[in-house]
Coordinates of C-alpha atoms in Angstrom, one line a residue:
Chain A
X1440 CA 105.3 98.6 110.5
X1441 CA 108.2 100.7 111.7
X1442 CA 109.4 97.8 113.9
X1443 CA 109.4 95.5 110.8
X1444 CA 111.5 98.2 108.9
X1445 CA 113.9 98.5 111.8
X1446 CA 114.3 94.7 112.0
X1447 CA 114.9 94.6 108.2
X1448 CA 117.4 97.4 108.4
X1449 CA 119.3 95.7 111.2
X1450 CA 119.4 92.5 109.2
X1451 CA 120.6 94.3 106.1
X1452 CA 123.3 95.9 108.2
X1453 CA 124.2 92.5 109.7
X1454 CA 124.6 91.0 106.2
X1455 CA 126.7 94.0 105.2
X1456 CA 129.0 93.7 108.2
X1457 CA 129.3 89.9 107.9
X1458 CA 130.5 90.3 104.3
X1459 CA 133.1 92.8 105.2
X1460 CA 134.9 90.1 107.2
X1461 CA 136.1 88.6 104.0
X1462 CA 138.4 91.3 102.7
X1463 CA 140.9 89.1 100.9
X1464 CA 138.0 87.5 99.0
X1465 CA 136.9 91.0 97.8
X1466 CA 140.3 91.7 96.4
X1467 CA 140.5 88.3 94.7
X1468 CA 137.1 88.9 93.3
X1469 CA 138.0 92.3 91.8
X1470 CA 141.1 91.0 90.1
X1471 CA 139.4 87.9 88.7
X1472 CA 136.4 89.9 87.5
X1473 CA 138.7 92.4 85.8
X1474 CA 140.8 89.9 84.0
X1475 CA 137.7 88.2 82.6
X1476 CA 136.3 91.7 81.9
X1477 CA 139.3 92.5 79.6
X1478 CA 138.9 89.2 77.7
X1479 CA 135.2 89.4 77.4
X1480 CA 135.2 93.1 76.4
X1481 CA 137.9 92.4 73.7
X1482 CA 135.7 89.6 72.2
X1483 CA 132.5 91.8 72.3
X1484 CA 134.4 94.7 70.6
X1485 CA 135.7 92.3 68.0
X1486 CA 132.2 91.1 67.3
X1487 CA 130.8 94.6 66.9
X1488 CA 133.8 95.6 64.8
X1489 CA 133.6 92.6 62.4
X1490 CA 129.8 93.3 62.0
X1491 CA 130.7 96.8 61.0
X1492 CA 127.7 98.2 62.9
X1493 CA 125.8 97.8 66.1
X1494 CA 124.9 94.2 66.9
X1495 CA 121.5 93.7 68.5
X1496 CA 121.4 97.3 69.6
X1497 CA 124.9 97.3 71.0
X1498 CA 127.6 99.5 69.5
X1499 CA 131.2 99.4 70.7
X1500 CA 130.7 101.6 73.7
X1501 CA 127.4 100.0 74.9
X1502 CA 128.9 96.5 74.4
X1503 CA 131.9 97.3 76.5
X1504 CA 129.7 98.9 79.2
X1505 CA 127.5 95.8 79.1
X1506 CA 130.5 93.5 79.7
X1507 CA 132.1 95.6 82.4
X1508 CA 128.8 96.3 84.4
X1509 CA 128.2 92.5 84.2
X1510 CA 131.7 91.7 85.5
X1511 CA 131.3 94.4 88.2
X1512 CA 128.0 93.1 89.4
X1513 CA 129.1 89.5 89.7
X1514 CA 129.9 90.0 93.4
X1515 CA 126.6 91.9 94.0
X1516 CA 124.0 89.8 92.3
X1517 CA 123.9 86.2 93.5
X1518 CA 123.7 84.6 90.0
X1519 CA 125.1 81.3 91.1
X1520 CA 122.9 81.0 94.1
X1521 CA 124.0 79.9 97.6
X1522 CA 123.8 76.8 99.8
X1523 CA 123.3 78.4 103.2
X1524 CA 119.7 77.5 103.6
X1525 CA 120.1 74.0 102.1
X1526 CA 123.0 73.4 104.5
X1527 CA 120.8 74.5 107.4
X1528 CA 118.1 72.1 106.2
X1529 CA 120.6 69.2 106.1
X1530 CA 122.1 70.0 109.5
X1531 CA 118.6 70.6 111.0
X1532 CA 119.5 74.1 112.0
X1533 CA 116.5 75.3 110.0
X1534 CA 114.5 74.5 113.1
X1535 CA 116.1 77.6 114.8
X1536 CA 114.8 79.7 111.9
X1537 CA 111.3 78.2 112.2
X1538 CA 111.3 79.1 115.9
X1539 CA 111.7 82.8 115.4
X1540 CA 108.7 85.2 115.3
X1541 CA 109.7 86.4 111.9
X1542 CA 109.5 85.1 108.3
X1543 CA 112.7 83.2 107.5
X1544 CA 112.6 84.5 103.9
X1545 CA 112.7 88.1 105.2
X1546 CA 115.7 87.3 107.4
X1547 CA 117.7 85.7 104.6
X1548 CA 116.7 88.3 102.0
X1549 CA 117.7 91.2 104.2
X1550 CA 121.0 89.5 104.9
X1551 CA 121.6 89.0 101.2
X1552 CA 120.8 92.6 100.4
X1553 CA 123.4 93.7 103.0
X1554 CA 125.9 91.3 101.4
X1555 CA 125.1 92.8 98.0
X1556 CA 125.7 96.2 99.4
X1557 CA 129.3 95.2 100.2
X1558 CA 129.6 93.7 96.7
X1559 CA 128.4 97.0 95.1
X1560 CA 130.7 99.3 97.1
X1561 CA 133.8 97.1 97.4
X1562 CA 133.7 95.1 94.2
X1563 CA 131.5 96.6 91.6
X1564 CA 132.8 100.2 91.8
X1565 CA 136.6 99.2 91.7
X1566 CA 136.0 96.7 88.9
X1567 CA 134.0 99.3 86.9
X1568 CA 136.7 101.9 87.5
X1569 CA 139.3 99.5 86.0
X1570 CA 137.0 98.9 83.0
X1571 CA 136.4 102.6 82.5
X1572 CA 140.2 103.2 82.6
X1573 CA 140.9 100.5 80.0
X1574 CA 137.9 100.9 77.7
X1575 CA 135.6 103.5 76.4
X1576 CA 132.3 102.8 78.2
X1577 CA 128.8 104.1 77.5
X1578 CA 127.0 105.6 80.5
X1579 CA 123.3 106.0 81.3
X1580 CA 121.9 109.0 79.4
X1581 CA 121.0 111.2 82.4
X1582 CA 120.0 110.9 86.0
X1583 CA 116.6 109.2 85.6
X1584 CA 118.3 106.4 83.7
X1585 CA 121.0 106.1 86.3
X1586 CA 118.5 106.0 89.2
X1587 CA 116.5 103.5 87.3
X1588 CA 119.7 101.5 86.8
X1589 CA 120.4 101.5 90.6
X1590 CA 116.8 100.4 91.3
X1591 CA 117.2 97.7 88.7
X1592 CA 120.4 96.4 90.5
X1593 CA 118.5 96.1 93.7
X1594 CA 115.6 94.2 92.0
X1595 CA 118.1 91.9 90.3
X1596 CA 119.6 91.1 93.7
X1597 CA 116.2 90.3 95.1
X1598 CA 115.1 88.2 92.1
X1599 CA 118.3 86.2 92.2
X1600 CA 118.0 85.7 95.9
X1601 CA 114.4 84.6 95.8
X1602 CA 115.1 82.1 93.0
X1603 CA 118.0 80.6 94.9
X1604 CA 116.0 80.6 98.2
X1605 CA 113.3 78.4 96.8
X1606 CA 115.9 76.2 95.2
X1607 CA 117.6 75.9 98.6
X1608 CA 114.3 75.0 100.3
X1609 CA 113.8 72.1 97.9
X1610 CA 116.5 70.4 100.0
X1611 CA 113.6 69.7 102.4
X1612 CA 112.4 67.2 99.8
X1613 CA 115.6 66.2 98.0
X1614 CA 118.2 66.6 100.7
X1615 CA 120.9 66.8 98.0
X1616 CA 120.4 69.7 95.7
X1617 CA 123.8 70.0 94.0
X1618 CA 122.4 68.8 90.7
X1619 CA 119.6 71.3 90.8
X1620 CA 122.0 74.1 91.7
X1621 CA 124.3 73.2 88.7
X1622 CA 121.3 73.2 86.3
X1623 CA 120.3 76.6 87.7
X1624 CA 123.8 77.9 87.2
X1625 CA 124.2 76.6 83.6
X1626 CA 120.7 77.5 82.3
X1627 CA 120.6 80.8 84.3
X1628 CA 124.1 81.8 83.2
X1629 CA 123.0 81.7 79.5
X1630 CA 119.5 83.1 80.0
X1631 CA 120.5 86.0 82.3
X1632 CA 122.9 87.4 79.7
X1633 CA 126.0 86.7 81.6
X1634 CA 127.9 85.0 78.7
X1635 CA 126.5 87.1 75.8
X1636 CA 123.9 89.8 75.7
X1637 CA 120.5 88.1 75.1
X1638 CA 119.8 90.0 71.9
X1639 CA 122.8 88.2 70.3
X1640 CA 121.0 84.9 70.7
X1641 CA 118.5 83.4 68.2
X1642 CA 114.9 84.6 68.6
X1643 CA 113.7 81.4 70.2
X1644 CA 116.3 81.6 73.0
X1645 CA 115.2 85.1 73.7
X1646 CA 111.5 83.9 73.8
X1647 CA 112.4 81.2 76.3
X1648 CA 114.4 83.6 78.4
X1649 CA 111.6 86.1 78.6
X1650 CA 109.4 83.4 80.2
X1651 CA 112.0 83.0 83.0
X1652 CA 113.2 85.3 85.8
X1653 CA 116.8 85.1 84.5
X1654 CA 116.9 88.3 82.4
X1655 CA 115.7 90.2 85.5
X1656 CA 118.8 89.0 87.3
X1657 CA 121.3 90.7 85.0
X1658 CA 120.3 91.5 81.4
X1659 CA 117.8 94.2 82.5
X1660 CA 120.1 96.2 84.8
X1661 CA 123.0 95.9 82.3
X1662 CA 120.9 97.3 79.5
X1663 CA 119.7 100.2 81.6
X1664 CA 123.2 101.0 83.0
X1665 CA 124.9 100.7 79.6
X1666 CA 122.3 103.0 78.1
X1667 CA 121.1 100.5 75.5
X1668 CA 117.6 101.1 76.7
X1669 CA 116.2 104.2 78.3
X1670 CA 112.9 105.9 78.9
X1671 CA 109.8 103.7 78.5
X1672 CA 111.9 100.6 77.6
X1673 CA 113.9 101.0 80.8
X1674 CA 110.7 101.4 82.8
X1675 CA 109.2 98.3 81.3
X1676 CA 112.4 96.3 82.1
X1677 CA 112.0 97.4 85.7
X1678 CA 108.3 96.5 85.7
X1679 CA 109.2 93.1 84.5
X1680 CA 111.7 92.7 87.3
X1681 CA 108.9 93.8 89.8
X1682 CA 106.7 91.1 88.2
X1683 CA 109.3 88.4 88.9
X1684 CA 109.9 89.7 92.5
X1685 CA 106.2 89.2 93.0
X1686 CA 106.0 85.8 91.4
X1687 CA 109.1 84.5 93.2
X1688 CA 107.9 85.9 96.5
X1689 CA 104.7 84.0 96.2
X1690 CA 106.5 80.8 95.1
X1691 CA 109.1 81.2 97.9
X1692 CA 106.3 81.6 100.5
X1693 CA 104.5 78.7 99.1
X1694 CA 107.6 76.4 99.1
X1695 CA 108.3 77.7 102.7
X1696 CA 104.8 76.8 103.9
X1697 CA 104.9 73.4 102.2
X1698 CA 108.4 72.8 103.5
X1699 CA 107.4 73.7 107.0
X1700 CA 104.4 71.4 106.8
X1701 CA 106.6 68.6 105.5
X1702 CA 108.9 69.1 108.5
X1703 CA 105.9 69.1 110.8
X1704 CA 104.5 65.9 109.3
X1705 CA 107.5 63.9 108.5
X1706 CA 110.0 65.1 111.0
X1707 CA 113.2 67.1 110.7
Chain B
X744 CA 93.3 75.7 131.5
X745 CA 95.3 78.7 130.3
X746 CA 97.2 78.9 133.6
X747 CA 99.4 76.0 132.7
X748 CA 102.6 76.6 130.8
X749 CA 102.6 73.2 129.3
X750 CA 99.8 70.7 128.9
X751 CA 99.9 67.5 126.9
X752 CA 97.3 64.9 126.8
X753 CA 97.8 61.5 125.2
X754 CA 100.4 63.0 123.0
X755 CA 101.4 60.6 120.2
X756 CA 104.0 61.0 117.5
X757 CA 104.7 58.3 114.9
X758 CA 107.4 58.2 112.3
X759 CA 106.3 55.7 109.7
X760 CA 106.1 52.6 111.9
X761 CA 108.0 53.9 114.9
X762 CA 106.1 55.4 117.8
X763 CA 108.5 58.0 119.1
X764 CA 106.1 59.5 121.6
X765 CA 103.5 57.2 123.0
X766 CA 100.6 58.7 124.9
X767 CA 102.5 61.2 127.0
X768 CA 100.4 63.3 129.3
X769 CA 101.8 65.9 131.7
X770 CA 101.3 69.5 132.8
X771 CA 103.8 72.1 133.9
X772 CA 102.8 75.0 136.1
X773 CA 104.3 78.5 135.8
X774 CA 107.6 78.8 137.6
X775 CA 108.4 75.1 137.7
X776 CA 111.8 73.7 136.8
X777 CA 111.4 70.3 135.1
X778 CA 114.0 67.9 134.0
X779 CA 113.0 65.8 131.0
X780 CA 115.3 62.8 130.9
X781 CA 115.6 59.7 128.9
X782 CA 118.1 57.7 126.9
X783 CA 119.0 58.7 123.3
X784 CA 116.0 58.1 121.1
X785 CA 113.6 57.9 124.0
X786 CA 111.4 60.7 122.6
X787 CA 112.7 63.8 124.3
X788 CA 113.5 65.9 121.2
X789 CA 110.3 64.8 119.5
X790 CA 108.3 66.0 122.5
X791 CA 110.2 69.3 122.5
X792 CA 109.6 69.7 118.8
X793 CA 105.8 69.3 119.3
X794 CA 105.8 71.7 122.3
X795 CA 107.4 74.4 120.1
X796 CA 105.4 73.8 117.0
X797 CA 108.1 72.3 114.8
X798 CA 106.3 68.9 114.6
X799 CA 102.7 68.0 114.2
X800 CA 101.5 65.4 116.7
X801 CA 100.0 62.3 115.2
X802 CA 97.3 62.5 117.8
X803 CA 96.6 64.0 121.2
X804 CA 96.7 67.5 122.6
X805 CA 99.5 69.9 123.2
X806 CA 99.3 73.4 124.6
X807 CA 102.3 75.6 125.3
X808 CA 101.7 78.9 127.1
X809 CA 98.0 78.1 126.5
X810 CA 98.5 78.2 122.8
X811 CA 98.3 75.6 120.0
X812 CA 102.0 75.5 119.0
X813 CA 101.2 74.9 115.3
X814 CA 98.4 77.4 114.8
X815 CA 99.9 80.2 116.9
X816 CA 103.5 79.6 116.1
X817 CA 104.5 83.3 115.9
X818 CA 102.7 84.4 119.0
X819 CA 104.2 81.4 120.8
X820 CA 107.7 82.2 119.6
X821 CA 107.5 85.5 121.4
X822 CA 106.7 83.8 124.7
X823 CA 109.2 81.0 124.7
X824 CA 113.0 80.7 124.4
X825 CA 114.6 77.6 123.1
X826 CA 118.3 76.6 123.4
X827 CA 119.6 73.7 121.5
X828 CA 123.0 72.7 122.9
X829 CA 124.2 71.7 119.5
X830 CA 122.7 74.4 117.3
X831 CA 123.3 78.1 117.3
X832 CA 121.0 81.0 117.0
X833 CA 123.8 83.6 116.9
X834 CA 125.2 85.4 113.9
X835 CA 128.5 83.6 113.4
X836 CA 130.6 86.3 111.7
X837 CA 129.5 89.2 113.8
X838 CA 130.5 90.6 117.2
X839 CA 128.3 88.9 119.9
X840 CA 126.6 92.2 120.8
X841 CA 125.2 92.4 117.3
X842 CA 123.2 89.1 117.7
X843 CA 121.5 90.5 120.8
X844 CA 120.6 93.7 119.0
X845 CA 119.2 91.8 116.0
X846 CA 117.2 89.3 118.2
X847 CA 115.8 92.3 120.2
X848 CA 114.5 93.7 116.9
X849 CA 113.2 90.3 115.7
X850 CA 111.2 90.1 118.9
X851 CA 110.0 93.7 118.3
X852 CA 111.3 95.0 121.6
X853 CA 111.7 98.7 122.1
X854 CA 115.4 99.4 121.4
X855 CA 115.8 101.0 124.9
X856 CA 114.1 98.0 126.6
X857 CA 116.3 95.5 124.6
X858 CA 119.4 97.4 125.6
X859 CA 118.6 97.3 129.3
X860 CA 117.7 93.6 129.1
X861 CA 120.8 92.7 127.2
X862 CA 123.0 94.7 129.5
X863 CA 121.5 92.8 132.5
X864 CA 122.1 89.5 130.8
X865 CA 125.7 90.5 129.9
X866 CA 126.4 91.4 133.6
X867 CA 124.8 88.2 135.0
X868 CA 126.4 85.9 132.6
X869 CA 129.7 87.8 132.7
X870 CA 129.9 88.3 128.9
X871 CA 131.4 91.8 129.0
X872 CA 134.8 90.6 128.0
X873 CA 133.8 89.1 124.7
X874 CA 130.8 91.2 123.6
X875 CA 132.8 92.5 120.6
X876 CA 134.3 89.2 119.7
X877 CA 132.8 87.5 116.6
X878 CA 130.7 84.5 117.7
X879 CA 132.8 82.0 115.8
X880 CA 135.8 82.9 118.0
X881 CA 134.0 82.2 121.3
X882 CA 134.9 79.2 123.4
X883 CA 132.1 76.6 123.9
X884 CA 131.5 77.9 127.4
X885 CA 131.2 81.5 126.3
X886 CA 129.0 80.5 123.4
X887 CA 126.6 78.6 125.5
X888 CA 126.2 81.5 127.9
X889 CA 125.5 83.7 124.8
X890 CA 123.0 81.2 123.5
X891 CA 121.1 81.3 126.8
X892 CA 121.2 85.0 126.9
X893 CA 120.0 85.1 123.3
X894 CA 117.0 83.0 124.2
X895 CA 116.1 85.2 127.2
X896 CA 116.4 88.6 125.6
X897 CA 112.6 88.8 125.2
X898 CA 111.9 87.6 128.7
X899 CA 110.1 84.4 127.7
X900 CA 107.7 82.7 130.2
X901 CA 109.1 79.3 129.3
X902 CA 112.7 78.5 128.6
X903 CA 113.3 75.1 126.9
X904 CA 116.9 73.8 127.0
X905 CA 118.0 70.8 125.0
X906 CA 121.3 69.5 126.5
X907 CA 122.4 73.0 127.6
X908 CA 125.6 71.8 129.4
X909 CA 126.8 69.2 126.9
X910 CA 130.6 69.4 126.5
X911 CA 131.1 72.1 129.1
X912 CA 133.7 71.9 131.9
X913 CA 132.6 71.7 135.5
X914 CA 133.0 75.4 136.2
X915 CA 131.0 76.5 133.2
X916 CA 128.3 74.0 134.0
X917 CA 128.0 75.4 137.5
X918 CA 127.9 79.0 136.3
X919 CA 125.1 78.2 133.9
X920 CA 123.1 76.3 136.5
X921 CA 123.5 79.2 139.0
X922 CA 122.3 81.7 136.4
X923 CA 119.3 79.6 135.4
X924 CA 118.3 79.1 139.0
X925 CA 118.5 82.8 139.6
X926 CA 116.6 83.7 136.5
X927 CA 113.8 81.3 137.6
X928 CA 113.7 82.7 141.1
X929 CA 113.7 86.4 140.0
X930 CA 111.5 86.3 136.9
X931 CA 109.4 83.2 137.5
X932 CA 110.7 81.7 134.3
X933 CA 109.5 78.2 133.8
X934 CA 112.4 75.8 132.8
X935 CA 112.1 72.6 130.9
X936 CA 115.4 70.9 130.2
X937 CA 116.6 67.7 128.7
X938 CA 120.0 66.5 129.8
X939 CA 122.2 63.5 130.3
X940 CA 123.8 65.2 133.3
X941 CA 122.4 64.2 136.6
X942 CA 124.1 67.3 138.1
X943 CA 121.9 69.6 136.0
X944 CA 118.8 67.8 137.3
X945 CA 120.0 67.8 141.0
X946 CA 120.9 71.5 141.0
X947 CA 118.2 72.9 138.9
X948 CA 115.0 70.8 138.8
X949 CA 112.5 70.1 141.5
X950 CA 110.6 67.8 139.2
X951 CA 111.7 65.0 136.9
X952 CA 109.9 63.4 134.0
X953 CA 111.5 60.2 132.7
X954 CA 110.6 59.1 129.2
X955 CA 111.5 55.7 127.9
X956 CA 110.6 54.2 124.6
X957 CA 108.2 57.1 124.1
X958 CA 106.3 56.5 127.3
X959 CA 106.4 58.5 130.5
X960 CA 108.0 56.2 133.0
X961 CA 108.2 58.5 136.0
X962 CA 106.8 61.9 137.0
X963 CA 107.8 63.3 140.4
X964 CA 110.6 64.7 142.5
X965 CA 114.2 63.7 142.2
X966 CA 114.3 62.3 145.7
X967 CA 111.3 60.2 144.9
X968 CA 113.1 59.0 141.8
X969 CA 116.1 58.1 144.0
X970 CA 113.8 56.2 146.2
X971 CA 112.1 54.4 143.4
X972 CA 115.2 53.2 141.7
X973 CA 117.9 53.9 144.2
X974 CA 119.8 56.6 142.3
X975 CA 122.7 55.9 144.6
X976 CA 126.3 56.7 144.2
X977 CA 128.9 54.0 144.3
X978 CA 132.1 54.6 146.3
X979 CA 135.0 52.4 145.0
X980 CA 137.7 52.1 147.6
X981 CA 141.2 50.5 147.2
X982 CA 142.3 49.1 150.6
X983 CA 145.7 48.0 152.0
X984 CA 145.8 44.3 152.9
X985 CA 145.8 43.9 156.7
X986 CA 149.0 42.6 158.3
X987 CA 149.1 38.8 158.4
X988 CA 146.1 38.5 156.1
X989 CA 145.8 37.6 152.4
X990 CA 143.2 40.3 151.8
X991 CA 140.7 42.7 153.4
X992 CA 137.6 41.7 155.3
X993 CA 134.4 42.6 153.5
X994 CA 132.9 45.9 154.6
X995 CA 129.4 44.6 155.2
X996 CA 128.1 46.9 158.0
X997 CA 129.1 50.4 157.0
X998 CA 126.1 52.6 158.1
X999 CA 124.0 53.9 155.1
X1000 CA 126.0 52.0 152.6
X1001 CA 125.6 48.6 150.9
X1002 CA 128.4 46.4 149.7
X1003 CA 127.7 45.8 146.0
X1004 CA 131.0 44.4 144.8
X1005 CA 134.3 43.0 146.0
X1006 CA 137.5 42.4 143.9
X1007 CA 141.0 41.2 144.7
X1008 CA 140.0 39.5 147.9
X1009 CA 138.7 42.6 149.4
X1010 CA 141.4 45.0 148.2
X1011 CA 138.9 46.8 146.1
X1012 CA 135.3 47.1 147.3
X1013 CA 132.2 48.9 145.9
X1014 CA 129.9 50.5 148.4
X1015 CA 126.6 51.9 147.2
X1016 CA 125.0 54.8 149.2
X1017 CA 122.2 57.2 148.9
X1018 CA 123.5 60.8 149.0
X1019 CA 120.2 62.0 150.4
X1020 CA 120.6 59.8 153.4
X1021 CA 124.3 59.9 154.2
X1022 CA 127.3 61.6 152.8
X1023 CA 130.4 60.4 151.0
X1024 CA 132.5 61.7 153.9
X1025 CA 130.6 59.7 156.5
X1026 CA 130.9 56.5 154.4
X1027 CA 134.6 57.2 153.9
X1028 CA 135.1 57.8 157.6
X1029 CA 133.5 54.5 158.5
X1030 CA 135.6 52.7 155.9
X1031 CA 138.8 54.4 157.2
X1032 CA 138.0 53.2 160.7
X1033 CA 138.3 49.6 159.5
X1034 CA 141.0 49.7 156.8
X1035 CA 143.7 51.8 155.2
X1036 CA 142.2 53.6 152.2
X1037 CA 144.8 53.8 149.4
X1038 CA 142.6 55.3 146.8
X1039 CA 138.9 56.0 146.1
X1040 CA 136.6 57.0 143.3
X1041 CA 132.9 57.9 143.3
X1042 CA 130.8 56.8 140.5
X1043 CA 127.7 58.8 139.6
X1044 CA 124.8 56.9 138.2
X1045 CA 124.3 57.9 134.6
X1046 CA 120.9 58.7 133.3
X1047 CA 120.7 55.7 131.0
X1048 CA 121.2 53.5 134.1
X1049 CA 118.5 55.3 136.1
X1050 CA 116.1 55.1 133.1
X1051 CA 116.9 51.4 132.7
X1052 CA 116.0 50.7 136.3
X1053 CA 112.8 52.8 136.1
X1054 CA 111.8 50.9 133.1
X1055 CA 112.5 47.6 134.8
X1056 CA 110.6 48.7 137.9
X1057 CA 107.5 49.9 135.9
X1058 CA 107.0 46.6 134.2

């Protein structure tokens, strides 16, 4: 068990160190995220102001915090997925992953958590600082909420990774998955709360969203970190994230096993 | 028969209608160095994939390190190392040392043991100068040394190399071959390699398997292979015309060499010789005694050619 933890820790560190190679990209990310943060926060504040009261549970300060945490975490949580695994399927390099005495999902997950760590330290914190300078943001009401918020970020990273991982593995069947990835980005973008907080959507959209892992990828941590939900509500949001981690782990392992079998039977 | 490192019996693999591997049976004992050669598409990679548990055989038996590669995939991965000349197992953006550390952990080695082993490999493969260089910046020769080290970090009993010297210059090839030979002598590591380079086979392998159209066409020593098909070299000599003559007399009785081609009225002649029986120097000396040699080239038989002749002979 300690060996597994050590391996995982090393892989997380490797993901972290790989990501730090791209320093210019970090800087570009911060400025882009901040510019859109200003625009989005202005729109959200105008919405709340014209309503004259809190909208869907968001007052001016929580709405601004929702927007800025969202912008800040764009470089941390992999909302738009990745193509690394699909690329390795296409090139045949996936065979190398299958030849290691370790579960490929763990290898990639650990690497992604490390990558997310860089996003959190080097992108989220500066972006959030800019937001806090320019706008009046709400903060989590107390340490338990803040701690729960951090945990929620980690779970969001894992949920987003697991979804994208299964999607990538579907390349074993479809070879070309750009269409699927696009659908994932468009549908996920709406249902995770990236464009607007989910409570601002009609009830039926919220019902659909609650049957998907997408709110666990952004809406939940943003709600906790902006202080819109706390206490039992925050705990239940984290529990729902845990539920999706479990579901997507099972799905990912199933797809992985089926994919491996497909490679075994049909050839690489 | 758990003592054998590799055992296949009537191994068959079909892709839709194509039979890529057709009833291949062979065994490899611990410590052997075996060259697995054949033309492109002959079935080499398919066999390797079945040996390592990436592909399911259509029928027949395969055991690697006494294990069923599909059922005992993880246990097997701890006992074998695989190097694909055209694929990387290293972490592209990280300093090379990092890949060795991670692989040590993936193989669940004790960190101290892994450090000693990677230090040993770094010394032997002379990688000290670029341990802190990100893998993507390594030259091909450096990267191949690193790939081989990466596949040996857990001291596998069997090392499978798929085209390990492809694209390398002569010096890098030689260095890799020397290292692999030493690794085998000192640790008893079994080697199985596919290659298009006869030099790899000559310097590393004491046994050759030739596969053609999915069938095993030859299993034996390299010298035996040379005997079967005449894996000879061809010396091409350009000769100065003799005074008062139009051309050069045909060199029909050079000891150990056979005249296989004459061009330009004897000014260019092709002499085939078996390097096991005579040497290029002896042939050249005999030629020089008869005519002035202006230029010469030695053509190595390529593997495709050898395989073609094997196939022709086995029919």
